[in-house]
mmCIF file of C-alpha atoms and ligand atoms in Angstrom:
data_model
loop_
_atom_site.group_PDB
_atom_site.id
_atom_site.type_symbol
_atom_site.label_atom_id
_atom_site.label_comp_id
_atom_site.label_asym_id
_atom_site.label_seq_id
_atom_site.Cartn_x
_atom_site.Cartn_y
_atom_site.Cartn_z
ATOM 1 C CA UNK A 144 -7.061 -28.034 -28.817
ATOM 2 C CA UNK A 145 -5.976 -29.781 -25.682
ATOM 3 C CA UNK A 146 -4.997 -26.487 -24.208
ATOM 4 C CA UNK A 147 -8.375 -25.053 -25.027
ATOM 5 C CA UNK A 148 -10.061 -27.864 -23.159
ATOM 6 C CA UNK A 149 -7.921 -27.494 -20.119
ATOM 7 C CA UNK A 150 -8.610 -23.782 -20.056
ATOM 8 C CA UNK A 151 -12.313 -24.280 -20.400
ATOM 9 C CA UNK A 152 -12.253 -26.989 -17.787
ATOM 10 C CA UNK A 153 -10.925 -24.653 -15.136
ATOM 11 C CA UNK A 154 -13.604 -22.598 -13.512
ATOM 12 C CA UNK A 155 -12.832 -18.934 -13.859
ATOM 13 C CA UNK A 156 -12.970 -17.776 -10.269
ATOM 14 C CA UNK A 157 -13.872 -14.287 -9.143
ATOM 15 C CA UNK A 158 -10.268 -13.591 -8.237
ATOM 16 C CA UNK A 159 -9.186 -14.428 -11.797
ATOM 17 C CA UNK A 160 -11.641 -11.836 -13.001
ATOM 18 C CA UNK A 161 -10.409 -9.345 -10.395
ATOM 19 C CA UNK A 162 -6.796 -9.837 -11.398
ATOM 20 C CA UNK A 163 -7.475 -9.464 -15.071
ATOM 21 C CA UNK A 164 -9.522 -6.310 -14.601
ATOM 22 C CA UNK A 165 -6.904 -4.820 -12.315
ATOM 23 C CA UNK A 166 -4.079 -5.487 -14.723
ATOM 24 C CA UNK A 167 -5.881 -3.639 -17.466
ATOM 25 C CA UNK A 168 -6.944 -0.668 -15.435
ATOM 26 C CA UNK A 169 -3.415 -0.292 -14.085
ATOM 27 C CA UNK A 170 -1.969 -0.103 -17.555
ATOM 28 C CA UNK A 171 -4.084 2.978 -18.115
ATOM 29 C CA UNK A 172 -3.303 4.403 -14.669
ATOM 30 C CA UNK A 173 0.424 3.841 -14.985
ATOM 31 C CA UNK A 174 0.843 5.013 -18.520
ATOM 32 C CA UNK A 175 -1.088 8.033 -17.382
ATOM 33 C CA UNK A 176 -2.867 7.637 -20.675
ATOM 34 C CA UNK A 177 -3.883 11.199 -20.955
ATOM 35 C CA UNK A 178 -4.943 12.655 -24.281
ATOM 36 C CA UNK A 179 -1.499 14.334 -24.383
ATOM 37 C CA UNK A 180 0.248 10.979 -24.085
ATOM 38 C CA UNK A 181 -1.693 9.494 -26.970
ATOM 39 C CA UNK A 182 -1.138 12.676 -29.007
ATOM 40 C CA UNK A 183 2.606 12.226 -28.521
ATOM 41 C CA UNK A 184 2.486 8.620 -29.691
ATOM 42 C CA UNK A 185 0.290 9.631 -32.584
ATOM 43 C CA UNK A 186 2.695 12.369 -33.649
ATOM 44 C CA UNK A 187 5.629 9.973 -33.723
ATOM 45 C CA UNK A 188 3.710 7.344 -35.679
ATOM 46 C CA UNK A 189 2.647 9.906 -38.269
ATOM 47 C CA UNK A 190 6.249 11.041 -38.706
ATOM 48 C CA UNK A 191 7.509 7.538 -39.428
ATOM 49 C CA UNK A 192 4.685 6.478 -41.716
ATOM 50 C CA UNK A 193 4.836 9.694 -43.713
ATOM 51 C CA UNK A 194 8.261 8.678 -44.942
ATOM 52 C CA UNK A 195 6.575 5.914 -46.876
ATOM 53 C CA UNK A 196 3.021 6.902 -47.581
ATOM 54 C CA UNK A 197 0.624 9.778 -47.579
ATOM 55 C CA UNK A 198 -1.904 9.369 -44.794
ATOM 56 C CA UNK A 199 -5.070 11.065 -43.730
ATOM 57 C CA UNK A 200 -3.855 12.724 -40.530
ATOM 58 C CA UNK A 201 -7.280 14.022 -39.626
ATOM 59 C CA UNK A 202 -8.982 10.673 -39.389
ATOM 60 C CA UNK A 203 -6.088 8.817 -37.829
ATOM 61 C CA UNK A 204 -7.359 7.061 -34.720
ATOM 62 C CA UNK A 205 -5.257 5.480 -32.008
ATOM 63 C CA UNK A 206 -6.466 3.833 -28.804
ATOM 64 C CA UNK A 207 -5.242 1.805 -25.899
ATOM 65 C CA UNK A 208 -7.610 -1.147 -25.511
ATOM 66 C CA UNK A 209 -7.517 -4.860 -24.897
ATOM 67 C CA UNK A 210 -7.366 -7.881 -27.088
ATOM 68 C CA UNK A 211 -7.302 -11.643 -26.600
ATOM 69 C CA UNK A 212 -3.738 -12.876 -26.580
ATOM 70 C CA UNK A 213 -2.792 -15.563 -29.091
ATOM 71 C CA UNK A 214 -0.408 -17.126 -26.596
ATOM 72 C CA UNK A 215 -3.370 -17.950 -24.404
ATOM 73 C CA UNK A 216 -2.618 -15.535 -21.618
ATOM 74 C CA UNK A 217 -6.131 -14.235 -21.660
ATOM 75 C CA UNK A 218 -6.867 -10.599 -22.328
ATOM 76 C CA UNK A 219 -3.849 -8.363 -22.857
ATOM 77 C CA UNK A 220 -3.517 -4.662 -23.517
ATOM 78 C CA UNK A 221 -3.194 -3.533 -27.116
ATOM 79 C CA UNK A 222 -2.429 -0.336 -28.903
ATOM 80 C CA UNK A 223 -4.772 -0.158 -31.848
ATOM 81 C CA UNK A 224 -4.225 2.331 -34.646
ATOM 82 C CA UNK A 225 -6.473 2.996 -37.589
ATOM 83 C CA UNK A 226 -4.534 4.912 -40.245
ATOM 84 C CA UNK A 227 -6.246 5.676 -43.543
ATOM 85 C CA UNK A 228 -3.740 5.794 -46.436
ATOM 86 C CA UNK A 229 -4.216 8.341 -49.202
ATOM 87 C CA UNK A 230 -1.326 7.422 -51.379
ATOM 88 C CA UNK A 231 1.711 5.145 -51.231
ATOM 89 C CA UNK A 232 4.925 6.937 -52.089
ATOM 90 C CA UNK A 233 7.273 5.424 -54.603
ATOM 91 C CA UNK A 234 10.366 5.366 -52.357
ATOM 92 C CA UNK A 235 9.549 1.888 -51.150
ATOM 93 C CA UNK A 236 9.694 0.394 -54.616
ATOM 94 C CA UNK B 231 20.193 8.605 13.793
ATOM 95 C CA UNK B 232 16.580 7.466 13.470
ATOM 96 C CA UNK B 233 14.558 6.450 10.490
ATOM 97 C CA UNK B 234 11.244 7.909 9.339
ATOM 98 C CA UNK B 235 8.736 5.360 8.039
ATOM 99 C CA UNK B 236 5.368 6.441 6.631
ATOM 100 C CA UNK B 237 2.349 4.161 6.629
ATOM 101 C CA UNK B 238 0.214 4.910 3.563
ATOM 102 C CA UNK B 239 -2.466 3.312 1.409
ATOM 103 C CA UNK B 240 -4.397 5.550 -0.930
ATOM 104 C CA UNK B 241 -7.724 3.954 -0.131
ATOM 105 C CA UNK B 242 -9.146 4.732 3.278
ATOM 106 C CA UNK B 243 -9.959 2.265 6.008
ATOM 107 C CA UNK B 244 -7.537 -0.476 4.964
ATOM 108 C CA UNK B 245 -5.542 -0.502 8.207
ATOM 109 C CA UNK B 246 -2.969 2.331 8.300
ATOM 110 C CA UNK B 247 -3.743 3.395 11.856
ATOM 111 C CA UNK B 248 -3.979 -0.199 13.079
ATOM 112 C CA UNK B 249 -0.612 -0.934 11.488
ATOM 113 C CA UNK B 250 1.041 2.202 12.869
ATOM 114 C CA UNK B 251 -0.094 1.291 16.386
ATOM 115 C CA UNK B 252 1.030 -2.326 16.104
ATOM 116 C CA UNK B 253 4.404 -1.717 14.486
ATOM 117 C CA UNK B 254 5.184 1.087 16.916
ATOM 118 C CA UNK B 255 4.318 -1.067 19.898
ATOM 119 C CA UNK B 256 6.161 -4.022 18.372
ATOM 120 C CA UNK B 257 9.332 -1.983 17.928
ATOM 121 C CA UNK B 258 9.128 -0.648 21.494
ATOM 122 C CA UNK B 259 8.769 -4.222 22.763
ATOM 123 C CA UNK B 260 12.040 -4.959 20.974
ATOM 124 C CA UNK B 261 13.693 -2.159 22.971
ATOM 125 C CA UNK B 262 13.611 0.514 20.288
ATOM 126 C CA UNK B 263 12.847 4.131 20.989
ATOM 127 C CA UNK B 264 9.812 4.959 18.889
ATOM 128 C CA UNK B 265 7.565 7.946 18.240
ATOM 129 C CA UNK B 266 4.281 7.637 16.381
ATOM 130 C CA UNK B 267 3.050 10.717 14.553
ATOM 131 C CA UNK B 268 -0.632 10.962 13.746
ATOM 132 C CA UNK B 269 -0.594 13.000 10.539
ATOM 133 C CA UNK B 270 -4.292 12.527 9.890
ATOM 134 C CA UNK B 271 -5.131 16.087 10.918
ATOM 135 C CA UNK B 272 -8.821 16.645 11.606
ATOM 136 C CA UNK B 273 -9.505 12.900 11.858
ATOM 137 C CA UNK B 274 -7.408 12.063 14.895
ATOM 138 C CA UNK B 275 -7.602 8.334 15.654
ATOM 139 C CA UNK B 276 -4.231 6.885 16.515
ATOM 140 C CA UNK B 277 -4.598 8.095 20.126
ATOM 141 C CA UNK B 278 -7.797 6.083 20.464
ATOM 142 C CA UNK B 279 -6.360 2.928 18.893
ATOM 143 C CA UNK B 280 -3.378 3.257 21.247
ATOM 144 C CA UNK B 281 -5.596 3.887 24.282
ATOM 145 C CA UNK B 282 -3.929 7.251 24.944
ATOM 146 C CA UNK B 283 -6.859 9.544 24.129
ATOM 147 C CA UNK B 284 -7.203 10.899 27.659
ATOM 148 C CA UNK B 285 -3.669 12.161 27.874
ATOM 149 C CA UNK B 286 -3.534 14.666 25.037
ATOM 150 C CA UNK B 287 -2.524 18.203 25.920
ATOM 151 C CA UNK B 288 -0.731 19.536 22.856
ATOM 152 C CA UNK B 289 -0.744 18.250 19.282
ATOM 153 C CA UNK B 290 1.249 18.146 16.055
ATOM 154 C CA UNK B 291 0.015 21.539 14.872
ATOM 155 C CA UNK B 292 0.895 23.188 18.198
ATOM 156 C CA UNK B 293 4.418 21.843 17.789
ATOM 157 C CA UNK B 294 5.027 23.003 14.216
ATOM 158 C CA UNK B 295 3.511 26.393 14.984
ATOM 159 C CA UNK B 296 5.842 26.769 17.943
ATOM 160 C CA UNK B 297 3.044 26.992 20.509
ATOM 161 C CA UNK B 298 4.833 24.351 22.575
ATOM 162 C CA UNK B 299 8.057 22.360 22.574
ATOM 163 C CA UNK B 300 8.139 18.862 21.053
ATOM 164 C CA UNK B 301 8.768 17.329 24.478
ATOM 165 C CA UNK B 302 5.608 18.894 25.860
ATOM 166 C CA UNK B 303 3.431 17.396 23.141
ATOM 167 C CA UNK B 304 4.830 13.861 23.198
ATOM 168 C CA UNK B 305 2.700 11.422 25.162
ATOM 169 C CA UNK B 306 4.723 8.719 26.836
ATOM 170 C CA UNK B 307 3.070 5.300 26.722
ATOM 171 C CA UNK B 308 3.531 4.001 30.260
ATOM 172 C CA UNK B 309 2.856 0.377 29.243
ATOM 173 C CA UNK B 310 5.690 0.169 26.733
ATOM 174 C CA UNK B 311 9.106 1.557 27.528
ATOM 175 C CA UNK B 312 10.396 3.870 24.812
ATOM 176 C CA UNK B 313 7.070 4.437 23.042
ATOM 177 C CA UNK B 314 5.699 7.947 22.422
ATOM 178 C CA UNK B 315 2.776 9.446 20.516
ATOM 179 C CA UNK B 316 2.517 12.825 18.861
ATOM 180 C CA UNK B 317 -1.246 13.240 18.341
ATOM 181 C CA UNK B 318 -2.915 15.005 15.427
ATOM 182 C CA UNK B 319 -4.863 18.214 15.842
ATOM 183 C CA UNK B 320 -8.563 17.499 15.727
ATOM 184 C CA UNK B 321 -9.930 20.936 14.958
ATOM 185 C CA UNK B 322 -7.611 21.993 12.155
ATOM 186 C CA UNK B 323 -7.453 21.078 8.478
ATOM 187 C CA UNK B 324 -4.943 19.157 6.391
ATOM 188 C CA UNK B 325 -3.030 22.293 5.434
ATOM 189 C CA UNK B 326 -2.136 23.225 8.999
ATOM 190 C CA UNK B 327 1.270 21.535 8.533
ATOM 191 C CA UNK B 328 3.445 22.265 5.504
ATOM 192 C CA UNK B 329 5.873 19.797 3.921
ATOM 193 C CA UNK B 330 8.803 21.932 5.125
ATOM 194 C CA UNK B 331 7.517 21.891 8.696
ATOM 195 C CA UNK B 332 7.110 18.122 8.507
ATOM 196 C CA UNK B 333 10.671 17.651 7.256
ATOM 197 C CA UNK B 334 11.998 19.826 10.081
ATOM 198 C CA UNK B 335 9.970 17.971 12.698
ATOM 199 C CA UNK B 336 11.139 14.568 11.444
ATOM 200 C CA UNK B 337 14.758 15.724 11.387
ATOM 201 C CA UNK B 338 14.508 16.947 14.977
ATOM 202 C CA UNK B 339 12.928 13.679 16.135
ATOM 203 C CA UNK B 340 15.596 11.592 14.383
ATOM 204 C CA UNK B 341 18.160 12.738 16.951
ATOM 205 C CA UNK B 342 16.105 11.295 19.796
ATOM 206 C CA UNK B 343 14.370 8.247 18.351
ATOM 207 C CA UNK B 344 15.278 5.048 16.482
ATOM 208 C CA UNK B 345 12.004 5.013 14.563
ATOM 209 C CA UNK B 346 9.550 7.745 13.654
ATOM 210 C CA UNK B 347 6.369 6.173 12.277
ATOM 211 C CA UNK B 348 3.930 8.444 10.475
ATOM 212 C CA UNK B 349 0.265 7.485 10.126
ATOM 213 C CA UNK B 350 -0.901 9.107 6.868
ATOM 214 C CA UNK B 351 -4.358 10.327 6.001
ATOM 215 C CA UNK B 352 -6.161 8.451 3.225
ATOM 216 C CA UNK B 353 -6.077 9.842 -0.286
ATOM 217 C CA UNK B 354 -3.343 11.404 -2.384
ATOM 218 C CA UNK B 355 -4.144 15.038 -1.701
ATOM 219 C CA UNK B 356 -2.150 17.659 0.147
ATOM 220 C CA UNK B 357 -2.600 16.040 3.566
ATOM 221 C CA UNK B 358 -0.924 12.903 2.269
ATOM 222 C CA UNK B 359 1.835 14.877 0.568
ATOM 223 C CA UNK B 360 2.563 16.767 3.782
ATOM 224 C CA UNK B 361 2.680 13.520 5.738
ATOM 225 C CA UNK B 362 5.244 11.843 3.475
ATOM 226 C CA UNK B 363 7.503 14.890 3.181
ATOM 227 C CA UNK B 364 10.017 13.773 5.809
ATOM 228 C CA UNK B 365 10.003 10.050 5.070
ATOM 229 C CA UNK B 366 12.973 7.772 4.468
ATOM 230 C CA UNK B 367 10.912 4.659 3.831
ATOM 231 C CA UNK B 368 7.275 3.794 3.242
ATOM 232 C CA UNK B 369 4.934 0.915 3.893
ATOM 233 C CA UNK B 370 1.965 0.737 1.543
ATOM 234 C CA UNK B 371 -1.085 -1.047 2.916
ATOM 235 C CA UNK B 372 -3.641 -2.758 0.745
ATOM 236 C CA UNK B 373 -6.404 -5.294 1.193
ATOM 237 C CA UNK B 374 -7.009 -8.007 -1.413
ATOM 238 C CA UNK B 375 -9.663 -5.965 -3.204
ATOM 239 C CA UNK B 376 -9.502 -4.355 -6.612
ATOM 240 C CA UNK B 377 -10.068 -0.786 -5.482
ATOM 241 C CA UNK B 378 -7.519 -0.961 -2.657
ATOM 242 C CA UNK B 379 -4.880 -2.510 -4.937
ATOM 243 C CA UNK B 380 -5.492 0.075 -7.615
ATOM 244 C CA UNK B 381 -5.116 2.920 -5.137
ATOM 245 C CA UNK B 382 -1.989 1.318 -3.705
ATOM 246 C CA UNK B 383 -0.494 1.347 -7.180
ATOM 247 C CA UNK B 384 -1.154 5.073 -7.475
ATOM 248 C CA UNK B 385 0.467 5.722 -4.121
ATOM 249 C CA UNK B 386 3.509 3.645 -5.031
ATOM 250 C CA UNK B 387 3.929 5.791 -8.137
ATOM 251 C CA UNK B 388 3.677 9.010 -6.136
ATOM 252 C CA UNK B 389 6.105 7.782 -3.464
ATOM 253 C CA UNK B 390 8.671 6.877 -6.087
ATOM 254 C CA UNK B 391 8.200 10.232 -7.788
ATOM 255 C CA UNK B 392 8.941 11.799 -4.390
ATOM 256 C CA UNK B 393 12.242 9.954 -4.053
ATOM 257 C CA UNK B 394 10.933 7.505 -1.471
ATOM 258 C CA UNK B 395 12.411 4.501 -3.178
ATOM 259 C CA UNK B 396 11.383 0.885 -2.755
ATOM 260 C CA UNK B 397 8.196 1.150 -0.740
ATOM 261 C CA UNK B 398 7.217 -2.086 0.988
ATOM 262 C CA UNK B 399 3.849 -3.776 0.709
ATOM 263 C CA UNK B 400 1.675 -4.925 3.593
ATOM 264 C CA UNK B 401 -1.392 -6.934 2.656
ATOM 265 C CA UNK B 402 -4.058 -6.665 5.328
ATOM 266 C CA UNK B 403 -7.310 -8.473 6.036
ATOM 267 C CA UNK B 404 -6.502 -11.606 4.072
ATOM 268 C CA UNK B 405 -9.079 -14.367 4.389
ATOM 269 C CA UNK B 406 -7.404 -17.700 3.700
ATOM 270 C CA UNK B 407 -10.746 -19.488 3.288
ATOM 271 C CA UNK B 408 -11.727 -17.150 0.459
ATOM 272 C CA UNK B 409 -8.282 -17.289 -1.160
ATOM 273 C CA UNK B 410 -8.534 -21.054 -1.169
ATOM 274 C CA UNK B 411 -11.859 -20.948 -2.976
ATOM 275 C CA UNK B 412 -10.475 -18.554 -5.540
ATOM 276 C CA UNK B 413 -12.717 -15.777 -4.346
ATOM 277 C CA UNK B 414 -9.952 -13.525 -3.050
ATOM 278 C CA UNK B 415 -6.709 -12.527 -4.707
ATOM 279 C CA UNK B 416 -3.783 -14.329 -3.154
ATOM 280 C CA UNK B 417 -0.565 -12.781 -1.873
ATOM 281 C CA UNK B 418 1.176 -13.900 -5.074
ATOM 282 C CA UNK B 419 -1.531 -12.326 -7.240
ATOM 283 C CA UNK B 420 -1.153 -8.967 -5.524
ATOM 284 C CA UNK B 421 2.647 -8.961 -5.585
ATOM 285 C CA UNK B 422 2.505 -9.933 -9.233
ATOM 286 C CA UNK B 423 0.355 -6.898 -9.955
ATOM 287 C CA UNK B 424 2.061 -4.289 -7.788
ATOM 288 C CA UNK B 425 5.613 -5.578 -8.286
ATOM 289 C CA UNK B 426 7.068 -4.348 -4.985
ATOM 290 C CA UNK B 427 8.653 -6.137 -2.040
ATOM 291 C CA UNK B 428 6.370 -7.659 0.564
ATOM 292 C CA UNK B 429 6.939 -6.822 4.237
ATOM 293 C CA UNK B 430 4.126 -8.993 5.481
ATOM 294 C CA UNK B 431 0.572 -10.239 5.502
ATOM 295 C CA UNK B 432 -2.022 -9.743 8.224
ATOM 296 C CA UNK B 433 -5.122 -11.927 8.308
ATOM 297 C CA UNK B 434 -8.616 -10.581 8.753
ATOM 298 C CA UNK B 435 -8.932 -11.175 12.459
ATOM 299 C CA UNK B 436 -11.628 -10.240 14.951
ATOM 300 C CA UNK B 437 -8.916 -9.821 17.560
ATOM 301 C CA UNK B 438 -7.952 -6.575 15.853
ATOM 302 C CA UNK B 439 -11.373 -5.187 16.675
ATOM 303 C CA UNK B 440 -11.259 -6.542 20.213
ATOM 304 C CA UNK B 441 -7.828 -5.064 20.876
ATOM 305 C CA UNK B 442 -8.868 -1.759 19.303
ATOM 306 C CA UNK B 443 -11.900 -1.717 21.609
ATOM 307 C CA UNK B 444 -9.536 -1.937 24.539
ATOM 308 C CA UNK B 445 -6.902 0.409 23.187
ATOM 309 C CA UNK B 446 -4.217 -2.282 23.384
ATOM 310 C CA UNK B 447 -2.456 -3.159 20.108
ATOM 311 C CA UNK B 448 -2.772 -6.851 19.200
ATOM 312 C CA UNK B 449 0.984 -7.191 18.795
ATOM 313 C CA UNK B 450 1.405 -6.891 22.570
ATOM 314 C CA UNK B 451 -0.534 -10.001 23.573
ATOM 315 C CA UNK B 452 0.944 -11.856 20.630
ATOM 316 C CA UNK B 453 -1.498 -14.746 20.857
ATOM 317 C CA UNK B 454 -3.803 -13.858 17.987
ATOM 318 C CA UNK B 455 -2.805 -14.604 14.422
ATOM 319 C CA UNK B 456 -2.888 -10.892 13.588
ATOM 320 C CA UNK B 457 -0.736 -10.123 16.624
ATOM 321 C CA UNK B 458 1.836 -12.691 15.529
ATOM 322 C CA UNK B 459 1.774 -11.356 12.009
ATOM 323 C CA UNK B 460 2.562 -7.873 13.338
ATOM 324 C CA UNK B 461 5.366 -9.265 15.504
ATOM 325 C CA UNK B 462 6.936 -10.767 12.403
ATOM 326 C CA UNK B 463 6.492 -7.603 10.371
ATOM 327 C CA UNK B 464 8.191 -5.654 13.158
ATOM 328 C CA UNK B 465 11.207 -7.946 12.955
ATOM 329 C CA UNK B 466 11.342 -7.682 9.174
ATOM 330 C CA UNK B 467 11.244 -3.918 9.492
ATOM 331 C CA UNK B 468 14.401 -4.191 11.575
ATOM 332 C CA UNK B 469 16.047 -6.250 8.871
ATOM 333 C CA UNK B 470 15.512 -9.724 10.258
ATOM 334 C CA UNK B 471 14.459 -12.503 7.906
ATOM 335 C CA UNK B 472 11.260 -14.096 9.126
ATOM 336 C CA UNK B 473 9.184 -16.511 7.038
ATOM 337 C CA UNK B 474 5.510 -15.731 6.447
ATOM 338 C CA UNK B 475 3.171 -17.322 8.963
ATOM 339 C CA UNK B 476 0.737 -19.897 7.743
ATOM 340 C CA UNK B 477 -2.575 -18.101 7.746
ATOM 341 C CA UNK B 478 -4.250 -21.505 7.568
ATOM 342 C CA UNK B 479 -4.624 -21.059 3.844
ATOM 343 C CA UNK B 480 -2.665 -24.088 2.726
ATOM 344 C CA UNK B 481 -3.995 -26.495 5.290
ATOM 345 C CA UNK B 482 -1.972 -29.489 4.308
ATOM 346 C CA UNK B 483 -1.918 -32.528 6.547
ATOM 347 C CA UNK B 484 1.431 -31.498 7.939
ATOM 348 C CA UNK B 485 0.410 -28.018 8.936
ATOM 349 C CA UNK B 486 -2.727 -29.417 10.553
ATOM 350 C CA UNK B 487 -0.600 -31.798 12.574
ATOM 351 C CA UNK B 488 1.710 -28.994 13.537
ATOM 352 C CA UNK B 489 -1.201 -26.934 14.733
ATOM 353 C CA UNK B 490 -2.611 -29.877 16.624
ATOM 354 C CA UNK B 491 0.615 -30.214 18.517
ATOM 355 C CA UNK B 492 0.943 -26.515 19.080
ATOM 356 C CA UNK B 493 3.835 -25.827 16.734
ATOM 357 C CA UNK B 494 3.725 -22.513 15.019
ATOM 358 C CA UNK B 495 4.393 -23.109 11.357
ATOM 359 C CA UNK B 496 7.197 -20.612 11.018
HETATM 360 N N1 ATP C 65 -6.548 -7.333 10.022
HETATM 361 C C1 ATP C 65 -7.748 -6.821 10.385
HETATM 362 N N2 ATP C 65 -8.752 -7.643 10.749
HETATM 363 C C2 ATP C 65 -9.956 -7.127 11.126
HETATM 364 N N3 ATP C 65 -10.243 -5.822 11.162
HETATM 365 C C3 ATP C 65 -9.277 -4.955 10.786
HETATM 366 C C4 ATP C 65 -7.984 -5.408 10.379
HETATM 367 N N4 ATP C 65 -7.240 -4.313 10.067
HETATM 368 C C5 ATP C 65 -8.034 -3.240 10.276
HETATM 369 N N5 ATP C 65 -9.264 -3.605 10.705
HETATM 370 C C6 ATP C 65 -10.386 -2.716 11.026
HETATM 371 O O1 ATP C 65 -10.643 -1.905 9.896
HETATM 372 C C7 ATP C 65 -11.021 -0.601 10.284
HETATM 373 C C8 ATP C 65 -10.121 0.431 9.612
HETATM 374 O O2 ATP C 65 -8.805 0.297 10.120
HETATM 375 P P1 ATP C 65 -7.860 1.565 10.310
HETATM 376 O O3 ATP C 65 -8.537 2.647 11.064
HETATM 377 O O4 ATP C 65 -6.570 1.071 10.823
HETATM 378 O O5 ATP C 65 -7.707 2.013 8.783
HETATM 379 P P2 ATP C 65 -7.052 3.350 8.201
HETATM 380 O O6 ATP C 65 -6.401 2.960 6.937
HETATM 381 O O7 ATP C 65 -6.230 4.009 9.236
HETATM 382 O O8 ATP C 65 -8.355 4.222 7.933
HETATM 383 P P3 ATP C 65 -8.382 5.768 7.508
HETATM 384 O O9 ATP C 65 -8.053 5.787 6.054
HETATM 385 O O10 ATP C 65 -9.784 6.190 7.785
HETATM 386 O O11 ATP C 65 -7.366 6.490 8.336
HETATM 387 C C9 ATP C 65 -10.947 -0.566 11.797
HETATM 388 O O12 ATP C 65 -12.222 -0.731 12.308
HETATM 389 C C10 ATP C 65 -10.064 -1.741 12.143
HETATM 390 O O13 ATP C 65 -10.358 -2.277 13.395
HETATM 391 MG MG1 MG C 66 -6.300 6.041 9.960
#
């Protein structure tokens, strides 16, 4: 709570905004987040998850976006995946 | 055996040509033998910033095409012992020099000169790739603005992919008053983002425009803040450790007193 107050108390200057925006855009630039790159990540994720459950490969969605950090570092990049499950295999039991 | 240093940026107009002129002159003032190559073919400018525009006979393209010898094309700067300029061609395009030709030219010049400084064109296209082909080291220029920093990051990536390891960062046109108010990214902010070594910081200084008007690099008079900054960067380029000058950003009582009594803070 105290931390929240101190963060609110500090005026967010234009350079803070600049820095935050830059950091995010550079993550995309550097990762060269091309469709191919995300396809590669997607392929690997599917492989691993398929060992445990049956998923809907067609509607699997994965994106590089941003989210608010819980450690209070402001906005941080996040890899968000939406993976619809058709059936859980019994190997896990 | 000389060293080839390219001055690059990605974004245009952030101070590559100004920096090339000042570092070249600074090195010559420290008794080094220096040649400046204007690799911005079609947008020749380094000659003008250096005040040597009336002395051009041959240019870079003439040299690589074998139309003249290197010696014939080099303009000797009579004001600064050991300083030479190889001007760009003005009526040709960026593809008039190939990467192989650039490597050969740089290798030939290394026998004669301590430093070969290459002023790159803006952008990351072929003209830029040709310009960096012969480089041993690189200085990446940025200003404290989002677009310039972003482009610098791209260039750093390309330089590293081209085996030009550990490029150095020069932050130009810093305005301490704005940094203080939180309306301009600070040196620390930019280093934090780009994560490369800093070679120096140059303030936004009207003396740069005045000295460019006259065709006399600011580093030579050495009185202006920008001129002093370039003197320090020159020394760092030669391996000397020089602390950053106080750009009047952190105007503590002490630094005010120092200024009052004419001490340079570092
Ligand atoms: N520290 C400074 N303070 C004030 N003005 C500056 C400073 N550095 C550069 N300038 C001015 O900014 C303009 C662009 O500088 P310069 O020509 O060196 O940039 P450049 O990166 O070579 O541009 P280009 O990409 O077109 O080749 C010039 O008018 C120059 O005088
Ligand atoms: Mg230029």
